[in-house]
Coordinates of N, CA and C in Angstrom, one line a residue:
Chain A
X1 N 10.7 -1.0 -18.7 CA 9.7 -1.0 -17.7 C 9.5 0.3 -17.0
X2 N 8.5 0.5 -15.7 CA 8.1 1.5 -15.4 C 9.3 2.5 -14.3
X3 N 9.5 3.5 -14.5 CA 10.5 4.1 -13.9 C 10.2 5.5 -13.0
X4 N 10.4 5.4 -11.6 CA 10.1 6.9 -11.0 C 11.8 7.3 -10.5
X5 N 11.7 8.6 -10.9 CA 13.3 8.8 -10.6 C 12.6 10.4 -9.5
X6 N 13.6 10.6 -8.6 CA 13.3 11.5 -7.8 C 15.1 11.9 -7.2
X7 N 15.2 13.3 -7.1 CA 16.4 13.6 -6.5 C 16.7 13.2 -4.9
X8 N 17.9 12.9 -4.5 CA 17.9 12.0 -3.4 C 18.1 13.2 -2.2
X9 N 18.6 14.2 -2.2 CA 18.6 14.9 -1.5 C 18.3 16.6 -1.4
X10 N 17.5 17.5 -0.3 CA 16.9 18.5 0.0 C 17.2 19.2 1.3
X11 N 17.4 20.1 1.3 CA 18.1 20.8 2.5 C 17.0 22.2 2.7
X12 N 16.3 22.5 3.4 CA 15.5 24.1 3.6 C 15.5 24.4 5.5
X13 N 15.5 25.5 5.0 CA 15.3 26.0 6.6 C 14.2 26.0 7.3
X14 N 14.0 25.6 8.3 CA 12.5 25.4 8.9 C 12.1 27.3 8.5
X15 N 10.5 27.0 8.1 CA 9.6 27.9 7.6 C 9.5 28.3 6.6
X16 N 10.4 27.9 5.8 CA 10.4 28.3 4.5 C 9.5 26.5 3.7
X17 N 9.3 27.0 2.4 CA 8.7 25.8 1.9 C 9.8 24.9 1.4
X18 N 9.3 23.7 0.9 CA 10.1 22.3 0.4 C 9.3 21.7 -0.9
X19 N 9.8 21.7 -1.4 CA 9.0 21.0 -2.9 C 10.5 19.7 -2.9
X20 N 9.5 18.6 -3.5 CA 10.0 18.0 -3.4 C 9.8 17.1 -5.2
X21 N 10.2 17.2 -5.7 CA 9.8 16.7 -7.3 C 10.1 15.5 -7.5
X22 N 9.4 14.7 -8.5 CA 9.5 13.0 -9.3 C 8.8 13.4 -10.5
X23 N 9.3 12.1 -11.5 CA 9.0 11.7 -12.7 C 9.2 10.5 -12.5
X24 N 8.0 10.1 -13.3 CA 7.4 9.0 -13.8 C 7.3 8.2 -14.9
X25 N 7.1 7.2 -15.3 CA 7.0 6.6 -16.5 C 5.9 6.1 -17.2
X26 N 5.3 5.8 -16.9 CA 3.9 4.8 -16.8 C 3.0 5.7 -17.1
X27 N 2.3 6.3 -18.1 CA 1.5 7.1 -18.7 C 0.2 6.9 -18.3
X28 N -0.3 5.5 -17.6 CA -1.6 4.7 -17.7 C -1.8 4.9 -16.1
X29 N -0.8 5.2 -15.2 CA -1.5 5.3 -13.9 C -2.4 5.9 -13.8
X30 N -3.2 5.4 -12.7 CA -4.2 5.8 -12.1 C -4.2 7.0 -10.6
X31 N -3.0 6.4 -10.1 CA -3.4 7.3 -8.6 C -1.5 7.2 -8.8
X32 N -1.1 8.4 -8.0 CA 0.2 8.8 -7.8 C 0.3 9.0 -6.4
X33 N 1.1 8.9 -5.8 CA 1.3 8.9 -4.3 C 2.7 9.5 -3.6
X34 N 2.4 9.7 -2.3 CA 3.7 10.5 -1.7 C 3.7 9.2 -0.7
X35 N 4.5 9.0 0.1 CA 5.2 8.4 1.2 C 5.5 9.1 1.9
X36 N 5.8 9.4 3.3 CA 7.0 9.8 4.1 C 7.4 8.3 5.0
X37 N 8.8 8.7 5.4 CA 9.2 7.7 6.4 C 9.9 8.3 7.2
X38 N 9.7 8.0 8.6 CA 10.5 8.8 9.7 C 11.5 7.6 10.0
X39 N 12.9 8.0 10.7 CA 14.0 7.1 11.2 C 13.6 5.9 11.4
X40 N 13.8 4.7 11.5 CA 13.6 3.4 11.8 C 11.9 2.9 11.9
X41 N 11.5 3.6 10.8 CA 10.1 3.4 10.5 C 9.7 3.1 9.3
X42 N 8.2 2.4 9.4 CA 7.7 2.1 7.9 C 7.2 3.3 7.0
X43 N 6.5 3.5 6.0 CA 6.0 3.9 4.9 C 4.4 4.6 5.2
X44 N 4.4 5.5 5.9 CA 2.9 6.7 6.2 C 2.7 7.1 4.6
X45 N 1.7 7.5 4.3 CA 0.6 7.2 3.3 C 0.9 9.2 3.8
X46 N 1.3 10.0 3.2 CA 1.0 11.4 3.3 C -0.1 11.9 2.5
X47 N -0.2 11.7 1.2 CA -1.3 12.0 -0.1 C -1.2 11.9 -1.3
X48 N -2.2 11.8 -2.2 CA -1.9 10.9 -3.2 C -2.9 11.4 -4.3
X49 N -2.5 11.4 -5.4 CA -3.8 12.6 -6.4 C -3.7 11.6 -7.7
X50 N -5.5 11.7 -7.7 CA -5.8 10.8 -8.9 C -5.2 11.5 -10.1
X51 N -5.2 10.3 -11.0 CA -4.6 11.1 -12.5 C -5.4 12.1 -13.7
X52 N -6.7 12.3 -13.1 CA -7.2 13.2 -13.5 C -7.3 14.9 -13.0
X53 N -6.6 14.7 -11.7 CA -6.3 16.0 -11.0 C -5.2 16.7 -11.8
X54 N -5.2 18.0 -11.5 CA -3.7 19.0 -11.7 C -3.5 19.4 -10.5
X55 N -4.2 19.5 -9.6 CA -3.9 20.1 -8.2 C -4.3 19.3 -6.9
X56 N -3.9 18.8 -5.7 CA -4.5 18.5 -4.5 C -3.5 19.3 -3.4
X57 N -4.3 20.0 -2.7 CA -4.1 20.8 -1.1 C -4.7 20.0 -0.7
X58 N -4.0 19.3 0.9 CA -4.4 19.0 2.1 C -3.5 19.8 3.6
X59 N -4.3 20.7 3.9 CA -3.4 21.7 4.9 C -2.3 22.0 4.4
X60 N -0.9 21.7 4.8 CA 0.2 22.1 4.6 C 1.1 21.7 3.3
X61 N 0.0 20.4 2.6 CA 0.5 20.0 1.7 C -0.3 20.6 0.3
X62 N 0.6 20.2 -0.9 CA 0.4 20.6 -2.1 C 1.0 19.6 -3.3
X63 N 0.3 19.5 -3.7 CA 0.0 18.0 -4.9 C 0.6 18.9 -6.3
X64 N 1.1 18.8 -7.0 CA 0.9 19.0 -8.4 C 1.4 18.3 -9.0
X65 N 0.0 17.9 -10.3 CA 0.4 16.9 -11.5 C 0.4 17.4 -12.5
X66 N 2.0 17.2 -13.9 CA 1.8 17.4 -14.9 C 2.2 16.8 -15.5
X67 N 0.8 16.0 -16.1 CA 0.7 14.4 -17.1 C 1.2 14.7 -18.3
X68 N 1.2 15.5 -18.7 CA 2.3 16.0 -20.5 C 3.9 15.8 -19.9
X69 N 4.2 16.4 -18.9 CA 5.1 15.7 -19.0 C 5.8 15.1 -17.8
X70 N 5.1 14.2 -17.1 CA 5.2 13.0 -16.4 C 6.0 13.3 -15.0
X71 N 5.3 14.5 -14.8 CA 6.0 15.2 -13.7 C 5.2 15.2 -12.3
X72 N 5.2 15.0 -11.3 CA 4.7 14.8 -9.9 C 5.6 16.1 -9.0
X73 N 4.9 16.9 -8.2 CA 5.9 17.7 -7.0 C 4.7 17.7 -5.9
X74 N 6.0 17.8 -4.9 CA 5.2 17.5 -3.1 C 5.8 19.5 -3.0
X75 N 4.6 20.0 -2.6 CA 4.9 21.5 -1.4 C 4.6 21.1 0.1
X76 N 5.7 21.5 0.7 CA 5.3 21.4 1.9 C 5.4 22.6 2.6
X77 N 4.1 23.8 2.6 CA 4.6 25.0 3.9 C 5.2 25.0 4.9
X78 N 5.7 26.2 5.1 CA 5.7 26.5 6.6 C 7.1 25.0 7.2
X79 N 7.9 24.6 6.4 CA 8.5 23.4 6.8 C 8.6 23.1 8.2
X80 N 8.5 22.0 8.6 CA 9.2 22.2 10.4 C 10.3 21.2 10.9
X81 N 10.9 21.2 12.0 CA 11.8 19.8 11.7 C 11.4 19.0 11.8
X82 N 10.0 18.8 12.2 CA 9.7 17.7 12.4 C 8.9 16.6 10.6
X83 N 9.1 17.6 9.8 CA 9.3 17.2 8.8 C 10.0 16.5 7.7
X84 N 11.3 16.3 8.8 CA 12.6 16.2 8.1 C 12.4 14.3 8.1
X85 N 12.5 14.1 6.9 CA 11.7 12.4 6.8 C 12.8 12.2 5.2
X86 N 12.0 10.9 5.0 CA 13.1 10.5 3.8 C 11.5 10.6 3.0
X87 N 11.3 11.0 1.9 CA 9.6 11.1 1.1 C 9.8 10.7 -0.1
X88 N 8.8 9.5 -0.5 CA 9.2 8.8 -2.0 C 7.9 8.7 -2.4
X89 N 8.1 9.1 -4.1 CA 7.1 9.2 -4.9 C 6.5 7.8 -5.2
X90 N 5.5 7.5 -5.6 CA 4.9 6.6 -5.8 C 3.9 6.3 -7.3
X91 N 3.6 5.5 -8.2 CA 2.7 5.5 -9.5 C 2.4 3.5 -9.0
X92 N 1.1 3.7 -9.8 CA 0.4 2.4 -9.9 C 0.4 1.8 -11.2
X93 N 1.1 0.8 -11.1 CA 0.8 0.4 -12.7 C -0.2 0.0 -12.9
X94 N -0.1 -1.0 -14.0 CA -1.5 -1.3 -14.7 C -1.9 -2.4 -14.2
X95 N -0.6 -3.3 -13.0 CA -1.6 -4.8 -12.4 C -1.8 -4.0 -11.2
X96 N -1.4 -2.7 -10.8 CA -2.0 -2.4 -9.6 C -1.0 -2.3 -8.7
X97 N 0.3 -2.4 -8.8 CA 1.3 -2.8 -7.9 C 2.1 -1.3 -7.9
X98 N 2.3 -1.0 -6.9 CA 3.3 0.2 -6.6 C 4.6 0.0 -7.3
X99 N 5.3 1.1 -7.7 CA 6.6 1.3 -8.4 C 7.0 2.3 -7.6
X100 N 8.0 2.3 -6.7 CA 8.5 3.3 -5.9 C 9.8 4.3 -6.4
X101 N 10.4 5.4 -6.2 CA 11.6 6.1 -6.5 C 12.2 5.7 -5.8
X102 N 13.4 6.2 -5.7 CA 14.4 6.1 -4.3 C 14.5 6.8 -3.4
X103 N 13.2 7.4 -3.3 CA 13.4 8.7 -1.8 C 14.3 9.8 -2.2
X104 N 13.7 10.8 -1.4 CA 14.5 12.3 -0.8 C 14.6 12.2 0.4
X105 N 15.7 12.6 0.8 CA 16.0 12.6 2.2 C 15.5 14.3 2.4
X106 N 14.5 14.7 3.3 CA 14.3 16.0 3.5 C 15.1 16.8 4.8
X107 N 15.9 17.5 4.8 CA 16.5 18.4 5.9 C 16.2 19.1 6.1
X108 N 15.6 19.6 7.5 CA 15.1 21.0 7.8 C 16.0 21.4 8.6
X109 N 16.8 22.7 8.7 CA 17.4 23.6 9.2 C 16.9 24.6 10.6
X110 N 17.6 24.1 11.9 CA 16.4 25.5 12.6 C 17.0 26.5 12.1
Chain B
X1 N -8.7 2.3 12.8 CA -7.2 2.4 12.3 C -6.8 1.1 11.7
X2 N -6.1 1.1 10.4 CA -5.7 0.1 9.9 C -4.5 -0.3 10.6
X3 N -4.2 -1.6 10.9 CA -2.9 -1.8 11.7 C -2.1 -2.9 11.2
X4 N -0.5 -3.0 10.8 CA 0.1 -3.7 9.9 C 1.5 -4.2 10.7
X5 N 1.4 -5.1 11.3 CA 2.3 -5.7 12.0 C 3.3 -6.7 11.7
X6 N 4.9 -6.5 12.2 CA 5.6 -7.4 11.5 C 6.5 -8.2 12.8
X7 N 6.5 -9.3 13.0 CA 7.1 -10.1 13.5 C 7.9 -9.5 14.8
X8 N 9.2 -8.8 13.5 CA 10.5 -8.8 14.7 C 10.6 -7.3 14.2
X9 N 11.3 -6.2 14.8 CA 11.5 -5.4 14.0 C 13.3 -5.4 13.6
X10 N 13.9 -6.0 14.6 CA 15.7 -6.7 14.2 C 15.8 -7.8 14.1
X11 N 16.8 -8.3 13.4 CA 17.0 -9.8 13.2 C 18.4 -10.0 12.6
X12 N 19.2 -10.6 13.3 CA 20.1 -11.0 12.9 C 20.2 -12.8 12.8
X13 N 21.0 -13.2 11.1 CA 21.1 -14.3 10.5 C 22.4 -14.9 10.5
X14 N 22.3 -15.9 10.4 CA 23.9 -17.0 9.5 C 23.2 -17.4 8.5
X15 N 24.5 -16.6 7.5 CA 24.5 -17.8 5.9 C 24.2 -18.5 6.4
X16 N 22.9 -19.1 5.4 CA 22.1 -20.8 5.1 C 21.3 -21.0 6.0
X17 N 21.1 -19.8 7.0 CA 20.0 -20.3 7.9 C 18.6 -20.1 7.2
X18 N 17.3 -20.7 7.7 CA 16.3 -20.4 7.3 C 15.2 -19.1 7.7
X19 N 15.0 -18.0 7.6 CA 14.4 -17.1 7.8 C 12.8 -17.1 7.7
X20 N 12.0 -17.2 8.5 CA 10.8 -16.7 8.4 C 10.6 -15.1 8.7
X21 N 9.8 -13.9 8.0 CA 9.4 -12.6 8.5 C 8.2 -13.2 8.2
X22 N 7.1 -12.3 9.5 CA 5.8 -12.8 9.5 C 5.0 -11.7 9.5
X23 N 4.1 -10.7 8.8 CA 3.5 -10.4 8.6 C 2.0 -10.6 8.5
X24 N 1.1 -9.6 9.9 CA -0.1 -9.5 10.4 C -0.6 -8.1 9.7
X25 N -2.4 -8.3 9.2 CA -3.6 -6.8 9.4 C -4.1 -7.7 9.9
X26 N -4.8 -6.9 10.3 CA -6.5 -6.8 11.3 C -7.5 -6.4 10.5
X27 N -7.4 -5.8 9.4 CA -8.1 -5.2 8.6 C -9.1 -6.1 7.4
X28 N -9.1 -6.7 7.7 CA -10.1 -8.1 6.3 C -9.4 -7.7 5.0
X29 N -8.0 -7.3 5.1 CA -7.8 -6.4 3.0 C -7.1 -7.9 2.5
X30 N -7.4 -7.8 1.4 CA -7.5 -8.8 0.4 C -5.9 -8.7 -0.2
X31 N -5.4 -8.2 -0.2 CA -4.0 -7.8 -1.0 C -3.0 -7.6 0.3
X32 N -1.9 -8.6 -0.2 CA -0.5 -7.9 1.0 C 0.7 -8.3 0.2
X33 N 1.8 -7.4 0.6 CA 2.7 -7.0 -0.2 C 4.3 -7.6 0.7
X34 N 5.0 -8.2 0.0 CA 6.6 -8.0 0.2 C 7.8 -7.0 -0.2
X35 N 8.0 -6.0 0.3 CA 8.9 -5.2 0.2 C 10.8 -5.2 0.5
X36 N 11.8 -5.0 0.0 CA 12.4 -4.5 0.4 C 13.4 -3.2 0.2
X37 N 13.9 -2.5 1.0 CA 14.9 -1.2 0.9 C 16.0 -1.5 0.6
X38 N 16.4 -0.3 0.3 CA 18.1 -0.6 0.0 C 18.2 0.8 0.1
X39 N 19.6 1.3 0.7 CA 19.8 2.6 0.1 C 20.1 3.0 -0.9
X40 N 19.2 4.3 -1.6 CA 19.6 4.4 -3.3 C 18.7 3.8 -4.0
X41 N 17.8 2.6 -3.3 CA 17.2 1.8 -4.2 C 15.6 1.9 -4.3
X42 N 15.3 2.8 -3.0 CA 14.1 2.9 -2.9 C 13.2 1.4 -2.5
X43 N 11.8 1.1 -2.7 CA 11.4 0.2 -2.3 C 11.2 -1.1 -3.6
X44 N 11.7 -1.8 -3.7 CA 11.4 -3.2 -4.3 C 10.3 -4.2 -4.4
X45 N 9.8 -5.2 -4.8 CA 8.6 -5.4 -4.7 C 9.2 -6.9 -4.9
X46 N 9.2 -7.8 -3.9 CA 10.1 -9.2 -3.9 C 8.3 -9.9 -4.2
X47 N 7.4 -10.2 -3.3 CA 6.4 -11.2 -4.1 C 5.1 -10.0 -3.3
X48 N 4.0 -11.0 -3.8 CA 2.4 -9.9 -3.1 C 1.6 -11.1 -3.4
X49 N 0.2 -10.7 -2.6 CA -0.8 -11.9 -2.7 C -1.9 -11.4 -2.8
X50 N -3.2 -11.8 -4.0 CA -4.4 -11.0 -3.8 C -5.1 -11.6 -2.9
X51 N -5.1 -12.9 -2.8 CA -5.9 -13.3 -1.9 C -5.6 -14.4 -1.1
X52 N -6.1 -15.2 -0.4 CA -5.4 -16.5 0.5 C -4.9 -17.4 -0.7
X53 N -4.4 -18.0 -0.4 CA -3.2 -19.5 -1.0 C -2.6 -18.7 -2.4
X54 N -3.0 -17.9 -2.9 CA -2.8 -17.2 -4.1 C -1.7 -16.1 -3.7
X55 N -0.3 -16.2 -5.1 CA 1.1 -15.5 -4.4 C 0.9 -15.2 -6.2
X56 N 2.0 -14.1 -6.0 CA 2.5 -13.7 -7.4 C 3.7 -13.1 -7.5
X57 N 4.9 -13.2 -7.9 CA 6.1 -13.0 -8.4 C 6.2 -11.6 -8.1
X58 N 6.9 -11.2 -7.8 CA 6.9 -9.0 -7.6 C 8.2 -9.0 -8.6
X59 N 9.3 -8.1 -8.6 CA 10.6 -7.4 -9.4 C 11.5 -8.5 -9.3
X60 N 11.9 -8.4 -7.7 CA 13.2 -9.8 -7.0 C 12.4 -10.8 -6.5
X61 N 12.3 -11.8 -6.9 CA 11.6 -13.3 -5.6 C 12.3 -13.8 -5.8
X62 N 14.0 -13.9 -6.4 CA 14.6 -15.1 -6.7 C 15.5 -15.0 -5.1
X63 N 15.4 -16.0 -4.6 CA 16.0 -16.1 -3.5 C 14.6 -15.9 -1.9
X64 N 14.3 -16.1 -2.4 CA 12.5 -15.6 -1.2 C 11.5 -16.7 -2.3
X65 N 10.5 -17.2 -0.8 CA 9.2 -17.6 -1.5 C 8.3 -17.1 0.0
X66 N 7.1 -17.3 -0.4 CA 6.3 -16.8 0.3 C 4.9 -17.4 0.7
X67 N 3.8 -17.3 1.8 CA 3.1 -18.5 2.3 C 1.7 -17.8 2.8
X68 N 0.1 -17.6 2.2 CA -0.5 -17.0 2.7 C -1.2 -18.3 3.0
X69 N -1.4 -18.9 4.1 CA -2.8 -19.6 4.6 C -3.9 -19.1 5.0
X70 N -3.7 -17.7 5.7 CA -4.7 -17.0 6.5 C -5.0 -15.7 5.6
X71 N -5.9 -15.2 5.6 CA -5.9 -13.8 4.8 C -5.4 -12.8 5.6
X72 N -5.5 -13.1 7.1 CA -4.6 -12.1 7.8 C -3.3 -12.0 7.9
X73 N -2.4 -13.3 7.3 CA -1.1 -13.6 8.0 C -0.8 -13.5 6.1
X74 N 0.9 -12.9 6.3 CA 1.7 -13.2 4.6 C 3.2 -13.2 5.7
X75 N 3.5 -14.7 4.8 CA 5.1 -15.1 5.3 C 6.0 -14.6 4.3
X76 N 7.3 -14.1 4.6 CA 8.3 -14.3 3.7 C 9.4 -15.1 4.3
X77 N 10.0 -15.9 3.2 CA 10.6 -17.3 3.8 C 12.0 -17.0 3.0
X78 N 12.9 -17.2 3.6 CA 14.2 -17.0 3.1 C 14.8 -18.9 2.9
X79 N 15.2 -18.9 2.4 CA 15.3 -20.3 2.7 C 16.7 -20.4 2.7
X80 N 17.3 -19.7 2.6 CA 18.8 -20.3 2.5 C 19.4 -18.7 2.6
X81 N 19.3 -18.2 3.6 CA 19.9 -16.5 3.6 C 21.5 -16.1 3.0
X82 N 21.7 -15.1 2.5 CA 22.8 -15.2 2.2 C 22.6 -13.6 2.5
X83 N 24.5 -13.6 2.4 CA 24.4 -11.9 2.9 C 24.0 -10.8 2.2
X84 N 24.0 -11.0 0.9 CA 23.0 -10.1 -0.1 C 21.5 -10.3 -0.2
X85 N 21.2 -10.6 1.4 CA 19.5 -10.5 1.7 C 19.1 -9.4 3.0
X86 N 20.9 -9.2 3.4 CA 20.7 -7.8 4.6 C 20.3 -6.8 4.0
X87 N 18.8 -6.2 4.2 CA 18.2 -5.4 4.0 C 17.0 -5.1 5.1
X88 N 16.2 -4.2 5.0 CA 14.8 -3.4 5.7 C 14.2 -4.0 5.0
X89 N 13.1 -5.4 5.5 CA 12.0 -5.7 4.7 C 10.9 -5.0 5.2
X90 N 9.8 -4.3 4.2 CA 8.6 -3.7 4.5 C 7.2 -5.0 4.0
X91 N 6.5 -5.2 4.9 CA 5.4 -5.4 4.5 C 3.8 -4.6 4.7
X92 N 3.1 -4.6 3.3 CA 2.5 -3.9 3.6 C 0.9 -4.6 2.8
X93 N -0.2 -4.1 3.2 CA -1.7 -4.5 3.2 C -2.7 -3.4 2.6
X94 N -3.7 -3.8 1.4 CA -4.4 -2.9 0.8 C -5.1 -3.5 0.8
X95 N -6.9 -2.7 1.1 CA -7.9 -3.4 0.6 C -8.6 -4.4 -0.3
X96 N -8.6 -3.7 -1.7 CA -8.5 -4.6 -2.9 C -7.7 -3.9 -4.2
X97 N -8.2 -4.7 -4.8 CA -7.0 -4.0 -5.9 C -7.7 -2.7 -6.2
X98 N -8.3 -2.4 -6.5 CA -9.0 -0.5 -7.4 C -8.9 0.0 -5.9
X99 N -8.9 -0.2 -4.9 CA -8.3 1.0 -3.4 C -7.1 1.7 -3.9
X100 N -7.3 2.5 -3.0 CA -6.5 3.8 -3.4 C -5.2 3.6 -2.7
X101 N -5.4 2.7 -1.6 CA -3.2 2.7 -1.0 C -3.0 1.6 -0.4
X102 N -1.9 1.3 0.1 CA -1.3 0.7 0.7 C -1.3 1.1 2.2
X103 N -1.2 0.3 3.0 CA -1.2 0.7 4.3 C 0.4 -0.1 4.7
X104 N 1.3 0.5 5.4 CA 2.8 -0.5 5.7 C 2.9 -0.3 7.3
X105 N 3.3 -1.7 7.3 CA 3.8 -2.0 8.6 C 5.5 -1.3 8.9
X106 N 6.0 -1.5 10.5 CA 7.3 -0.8 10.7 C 8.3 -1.3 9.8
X107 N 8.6 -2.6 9.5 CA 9.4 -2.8 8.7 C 10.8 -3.6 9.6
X108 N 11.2 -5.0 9.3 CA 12.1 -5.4 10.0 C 13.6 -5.3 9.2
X109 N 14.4 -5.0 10.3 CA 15.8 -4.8 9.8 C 16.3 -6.2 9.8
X110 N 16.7 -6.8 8.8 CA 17.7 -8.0 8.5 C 18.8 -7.8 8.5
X111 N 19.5 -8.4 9.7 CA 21.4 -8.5 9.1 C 21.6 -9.8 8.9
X112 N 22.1 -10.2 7.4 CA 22.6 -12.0 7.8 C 24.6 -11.7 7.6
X113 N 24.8 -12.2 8.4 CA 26.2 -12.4 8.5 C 27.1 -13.5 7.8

């Protein structure tokens, strides 16, 4: 079945960048997605790049897709702590249903 | 703003009690989801519904069933809890199916003891 595998933990100092990387399974998705989740909170919608993209910037963020080889990464500039979240990749299968990783826990450093 | 509301956000259970989590949108979306966490595990997909009275099987439903009468309300029903159900359940609500995301509520913490 479909499988997103993501490293569970990231450590950066505030202001420097964070990439955050997944792989995926599911060749047939349509839209790919980020998550963040702050402490004792649900699932924020950060951004999400169709499968025809190689690139999406939104402000501080940066999307990159590479469908050869089933690779997804999150940039996040300028980090701050207040970015320090747990962030999971996301793919759509083919009935439409999310398949999630297991999160990165992101740490920012002041 | 889309807005995705869940019951309780803590709950504590006894083995064999019956569990309802209740999940609200405001949003008229046609699709809502049962989720849960685990650490390590990422999110799970226990059952989902495209539309009223209509339910469908997610990864785990063995141990959960689930109850849409309203298109705004999705139950998840524990029927007999056991302590390998203490988890963060997330529920969450999307437009229709070819929309682009999921919208998620806070997410209630289950302890069953």
């Amino acid at each position: 079945g479909e499988d997103v595998e993501q490293s569970l933990f990231l450590s950066v100092r505030e202001g420097d960048s964070s990439v955050i990387n997944c792989t995926y399974t599911d060749s047939s998705s349509t839209y790919l997605y980020w998550y963040k989740q702050e402490p004792g909170a649900g699932l924020q919608l950060l951004t999400y790049i169709f499968s025809n993209m190689d690139m999406k910037q939104d402000q501080r963020l940066t999307v990159l897709l590479n469908k050869k080889d089933k690779h997804l990464s999150l940039r996040i500039a300028d980090t701050q702590t207040g970015d320090s979240a747990i962030y999971f990749c996301a793919e759509e299968d083919s009935s439409y249903k999310l398949i999630f990783g297991s999160g990165t826990r992101l740490l920012v450093r002041p | 703003d889309v807005k995705v509301t869940q019951s309780s956000r803590y709950l504590v259970k006894r083995t064999g009690e019956k569990v309802f989590l209740e999940c609200v949108q405001d949003m008229d979306h046609e699709n809502m989801f049962w989720y849960r966490q685990d650490p390590g595990l990422g999110l799970r997909l226990i059952y989902f519904s495209y539309d009223v009275k209509m339910k469908e099987k997610g990864d785990i439903p063995e141990g959960y069933s689930v109850s849409r009468e309203k298109k705004e309300r999705f139950s998840l029903i524990l029927e007999s809890a056991s302590t390998n159900q203490t988890s963060m359940y997330l529920c969450a609500s999307r437009p229709g199916l070819e929309q682009e995301t999921q919208y998620f509520g806070p997410g209630t913490r289950l302890l069953v003891l």
